[in-house]
mmCIF file of C-alpha atoms in Angstrom:
data_model
loop_
_atom_site.group_PDB
_atom_site.id
_atom_site.type_symbol
_atom_site.label_atom_id
_atom_site.label_comp_id
_atom_site.label_asym_id
_atom_site.label_seq_id
_atom_site.Cartn_x
_atom_site.Cartn_y
_atom_site.Cartn_z
ATOM 1 C CA MET B 261 -6.577 16.393 -8.426
ATOM 2 C CA THR B 262 -10.025 14.797 -8.084
ATOM 3 C CA GLY B 263 -11.066 12.706 -5.098
ATOM 4 C CA ALA B 264 -9.134 12.137 -1.902
ATOM 5 C CA ARG B 265 -5.528 11.008 -2.210
ATOM 6 C CA SER B 266 -3.633 9.121 0.435
ATOM 7 C CA ALA B 267 -0.039 7.874 0.682
ATOM 8 C CA GLY B 268 1.588 5.298 2.922
ATOM 9 C CA LEU B 269 4.503 3.033 3.739
ATOM 10 C CA LEU B 270 4.298 -0.750 3.877
ATOM 11 C CA VAL B 271 7.170 -1.795 6.148
ATOM 12 C CA PHE B 272 8.390 -5.349 5.633
ATOM 13 C CA ARG B 273 10.980 -7.710 7.060
ATOM 14 C CA HIS B 274 12.376 -11.148 6.300
ATOM 15 C CA THR B 275 12.278 -13.623 9.200
ATOM 16 C CA ASP B 276 12.789 -17.352 9.593
ATOM 17 C CA ARG B 277 8.992 -17.586 9.089
ATOM 18 C CA GLY B 278 9.245 -15.762 5.753
ATOM 19 C CA LEU B 279 8.199 -12.314 4.551
ATOM 20 C CA GLU B 280 6.209 -10.262 7.080
ATOM 21 C CA VAL B 281 4.504 -6.867 6.783
ATOM 22 C CA LEU B 282 3.566 -4.300 9.399
ATOM 23 C CA LEU B 283 -0.123 -3.399 9.272
ATOM 24 C CA GLY B 284 -2.358 -1.342 11.520
ATOM 25 C CA HIS B 285 -5.915 -2.062 12.653
ATOM 26 C CA MET B 286 -8.014 1.050 12.075
ATOM 27 C CA GLY B 287 -9.119 2.699 15.296
ATOM 28 C CA GLY B 288 -12.484 4.067 16.269
ATOM 29 C CA PRO B 289 -15.922 2.590 16.787
ATOM 30 C CA PHE B 290 -16.602 1.588 13.164
ATOM 31 C CA PHE B 291 -13.806 -1.001 13.142
ATOM 32 C CA ALA B 292 -13.784 -2.053 16.814
ATOM 33 C CA ARG B 293 -15.511 -5.396 16.187
ATOM 34 C CA ARG B 294 -14.060 -6.094 12.729
ATOM 35 C CA ASP B 295 -10.878 -7.805 11.708
ATOM 36 C CA ALA B 296 -11.188 -8.708 8.008
ATOM 37 C CA GLY B 297 -11.017 -5.519 5.948
ATOM 38 C CA ALA B 298 -10.091 -3.387 8.965
ATOM 39 C CA TRP B 299 -6.283 -3.537 8.641
ATOM 40 C CA THR B 300 -4.338 -1.049 6.552
ATOM 41 C CA VAL B 301 -0.979 0.208 5.408
ATOM 42 C CA PRO B 302 -0.117 3.187 7.669
ATOM 43 C CA LYS B 303 -1.180 6.070 5.432
ATOM 44 C CA GLY B 304 -2.963 9.378 5.301
ATOM 45 C CA GLU B 305 -4.351 12.062 3.054
ATOM 46 C CA TYR B 306 -2.382 14.837 1.434
ATOM 47 C CA ASP B 307 -3.070 17.740 -0.883
ATOM 48 C CA ALA B 308 -1.429 19.292 -3.933
ATOM 49 C CA GLY B 309 1.098 21.177 -1.799
ATOM 50 C CA GLU B 310 2.890 17.979 -0.740
ATOM 51 C CA THR B 311 4.407 15.082 -2.658
ATOM 52 C CA ALA B 312 2.995 11.602 -2.108
ATOM 53 C CA TRP B 313 6.404 10.394 -0.834
ATOM 54 C CA ASP B 314 6.655 13.206 1.726
ATOM 55 C CA ALA B 315 3.078 12.547 2.813
ATOM 56 C CA ALA B 316 3.743 8.807 3.198
ATOM 57 C CA ARG B 317 6.684 9.457 5.523
ATOM 58 C CA ARG B 318 4.835 12.167 7.489
ATOM 59 C CA GLU B 319 1.719 10.058 7.905
ATOM 60 C CA PHE B 320 3.745 7.022 9.027
ATOM 61 C CA GLU B 321 5.220 9.082 11.856
ATOM 62 C CA GLU B 322 1.877 10.699 12.732
ATOM 63 C CA GLU B 323 0.024 7.378 12.848
ATOM 64 C CA LEU B 324 2.685 5.304 14.622
ATOM 65 C CA GLY B 325 4.599 7.916 16.613
ATOM 66 C CA LEU B 326 7.850 6.470 15.241
ATOM 67 C CA PRO B 327 10.100 7.707 12.439
ATOM 68 C CA PRO B 328 9.792 5.760 9.189
ATOM 69 C CA PRO B 329 12.630 3.368 8.309
ATOM 70 C CA ASP B 330 15.361 4.789 6.085
ATOM 71 C CA GLY B 331 15.675 1.795 3.746
ATOM 72 C CA GLU B 332 15.329 1.767 -0.026
ATOM 73 C CA ALA B 333 11.810 2.723 -1.094
ATOM 74 C CA VAL B 334 10.170 0.221 -3.432
ATOM 75 C CA PRO B 335 7.285 1.866 -5.339
ATOM 76 C CA LEU B 336 4.099 -0.207 -5.080
ATOM 77 C CA GLY B 337 1.992 2.065 -7.263
ATOM 78 C CA GLU B 338 -1.564 3.212 -6.721
ATOM 79 C CA VAL B 339 -4.928 1.615 -6.002
ATOM 80 C CA ARG B 340 -8.408 3.048 -5.918
ATOM 81 C CA GLN B 341 -10.413 1.993 -2.867
ATOM 82 C CA SER B 342 -14.156 1.351 -2.972
ATOM 83 C CA GLY B 343 -14.927 4.750 -1.429
ATOM 84 C CA GLY B 344 -13.072 6.464 -4.282
ATOM 85 C CA LYS B 345 -9.844 7.334 -2.452
ATOM 86 C CA THR B 346 -6.622 6.765 -4.404
ATOM 87 C CA VAL B 347 -3.810 5.299 -2.290
ATOM 88 C CA THR B 348 -0.139 5.415 -3.311
ATOM 89 C CA ALA B 349 2.296 3.212 -1.381
ATOM 90 C CA TRP B 350 5.959 2.327 -1.082
ATOM 91 C CA ALA B 351 7.508 -0.660 0.650
ATOM 92 C CA VAL B 352 10.488 -0.074 2.945
ATOM 93 C CA GLU B 353 12.408 -2.760 4.795
ATOM 94 C CA GLY B 354 12.577 -2.250 8.562
ATOM 95 C CA ASP B 355 12.099 -3.992 11.877
ATOM 96 C CA LEU B 356 10.003 -1.880 14.222
ATOM 97 C CA ASP B 357 8.697 -3.012 17.601
ATOM 98 C CA PRO B 358 4.876 -2.752 17.623
ATOM 99 C CA ALA B 359 5.018 -2.236 21.419
ATOM 100 C CA ALA B 360 6.875 1.062 20.796
ATOM 101 C CA VAL B 361 4.026 2.520 18.719
ATOM 102 C CA VAL B 362 2.335 5.611 20.155
ATOM 103 C CA PRO B 363 -0.608 6.098 17.791
ATOM 104 C CA GLY B 364 -1.891 9.439 16.642
ATOM 105 C CA THR B 365 -5.526 10.213 17.411
ATOM 106 C CA PHE B 366 -8.601 11.705 15.792
ATOM 107 C CA ARG B 367 -11.755 13.228 17.247
ATOM 108 C CA MET B 368 -15.331 12.539 16.241
ATOM 109 C CA GLU B 369 -18.828 12.824 17.632
ATOM 110 C CA TRP B 370 -19.645 9.569 19.378
ATOM 111 C CA PRO B 371 -22.226 8.195 19.798
ATOM 112 C CA PRO B 372 -23.781 9.743 16.697
ATOM 113 C CA LYS B 373 -25.997 12.778 17.324
ATOM 114 C CA SER B 374 -25.027 12.769 21.022
ATOM 115 C CA GLY B 375 -23.254 16.122 20.891
ATOM 116 C CA ARG B 376 -20.268 14.498 22.645
ATOM 117 C CA THR B 377 -16.872 14.383 21.009
ATOM 118 C CA ARG B 378 -14.489 11.506 21.746
ATOM 119 C CA GLU B 379 -10.895 10.861 20.820
ATOM 120 C CA PHE B 380 -9.829 7.575 19.205
ATOM 121 C CA PRO B 381 -6.450 6.195 18.070
ATOM 122 C CA GLU B 382 -5.820 6.298 14.305
ATOM 123 C CA LEU B 383 -4.588 2.700 14.607
ATOM 124 C CA ASP B 384 -5.551 0.736 17.721
ATOM 125 C CA ARG B 385 -3.224 -2.217 17.022
ATOM 126 C CA VAL B 386 -0.097 -2.655 14.939
ATOM 127 C CA GLU B 387 1.227 -6.131 14.170
ATOM 128 C CA TRP B 388 3.695 -8.037 12.024
ATOM 129 C CA LEU B 389 1.763 -10.436 9.816
ATOM 130 C CA SER B 390 2.711 -13.020 7.223
ATOM 131 C CA VAL B 391 1.743 -11.945 3.722
ATOM 132 C CA ASP B 392 -0.943 -14.674 3.621
ATOM 133 C CA ARG B 393 -2.480 -13.534 6.927
ATOM 134 C CA ALA B 394 -2.211 -9.881 5.891
ATOM 135 C CA ARG B 395 -4.101 -10.674 2.679
ATOM 136 C CA GLU B 396 -7.014 -12.017 4.803
ATOM 137 C CA LEU B 397 -7.182 -8.852 6.925
ATOM 138 C CA ILE B 398 -6.146 -5.874 4.789
ATOM 139 C CA VAL B 399 -8.595 -3.475 3.140
ATOM 140 C CA SER B 400 -9.400 -5.417 -0.045
ATOM 141 C CA ALA B 401 -8.112 -2.803 -2.515
ATOM 142 C CA GLN B 402 -4.754 -2.686 -0.705
ATOM 143 C CA ALA B 403 -4.101 -6.434 -1.174
ATOM 144 C CA VAL B 404 -2.460 -5.604 -4.508
ATOM 145 C CA PHE B 405 0.330 -3.888 -2.537
ATOM 146 C CA LEU B 406 1.103 -7.259 -0.912
ATOM 147 C CA ASP B 407 1.247 -8.915 -4.333
ATOM 148 C CA ARG B 408 3.559 -6.229 -5.683
ATOM 149 C CA LEU B 409 5.835 -6.526 -2.643
ATOM 150 C CA ALA B 410 5.968 -10.313 -2.996
ATOM 151 C CA GLU B 411 6.992 -9.929 -6.666
ATOM 152 C CA HIS B 412 9.842 -7.657 -5.611
ATOM 153 C CA SER B 413 11.063 -9.730 -2.635
ATOM 154 C CA PRO B 414 13.238 -12.810 -3.036
#
C-alpha cells in the first residue's frame, strides 16, 4: 500500500427538505476560521492489518463518540485527495443527533515551535446539511461522494 489510506462513513437521511448528509468540520487551529473545504466525511487512517470497512466504522465511533448506524452500506468508492491520501467511503442511512456527538481529540504542538502541546477535537462541529450546501463546504475531492450518493438515492 503506498500513501496514506483513510476510510469513512457518510451518514444520510431523507427529510421533508430532501436528502441530507452528516458532515463534520475539522477541528484544530488550521481550520478554525475556514468553512469552505473544511468539512469532511467522518473518517480516519488505517493500515494493512485492518479492512477499510472496519476502519470506517471504528473511525466513525472514534470521531463522533457514537456507534455507526447499522443500515445497508452503499459503497461510494475511492477518491484521491490533493495531499495524496486515498479515501474510501460508504453511505449509511441514519438519523443521529449532532448534539449527542462527543468528539475524539488529537494533540499537537501549538502555537508552532512553542514547545507547548494542546488538545483539539477531531471534529469541532457536526451538522446535517443539504447535498447542495454540503457540496459548497466539503473537502473538494470528497464532493464526488455526494454525487455518488445522489445517484443511488431516490
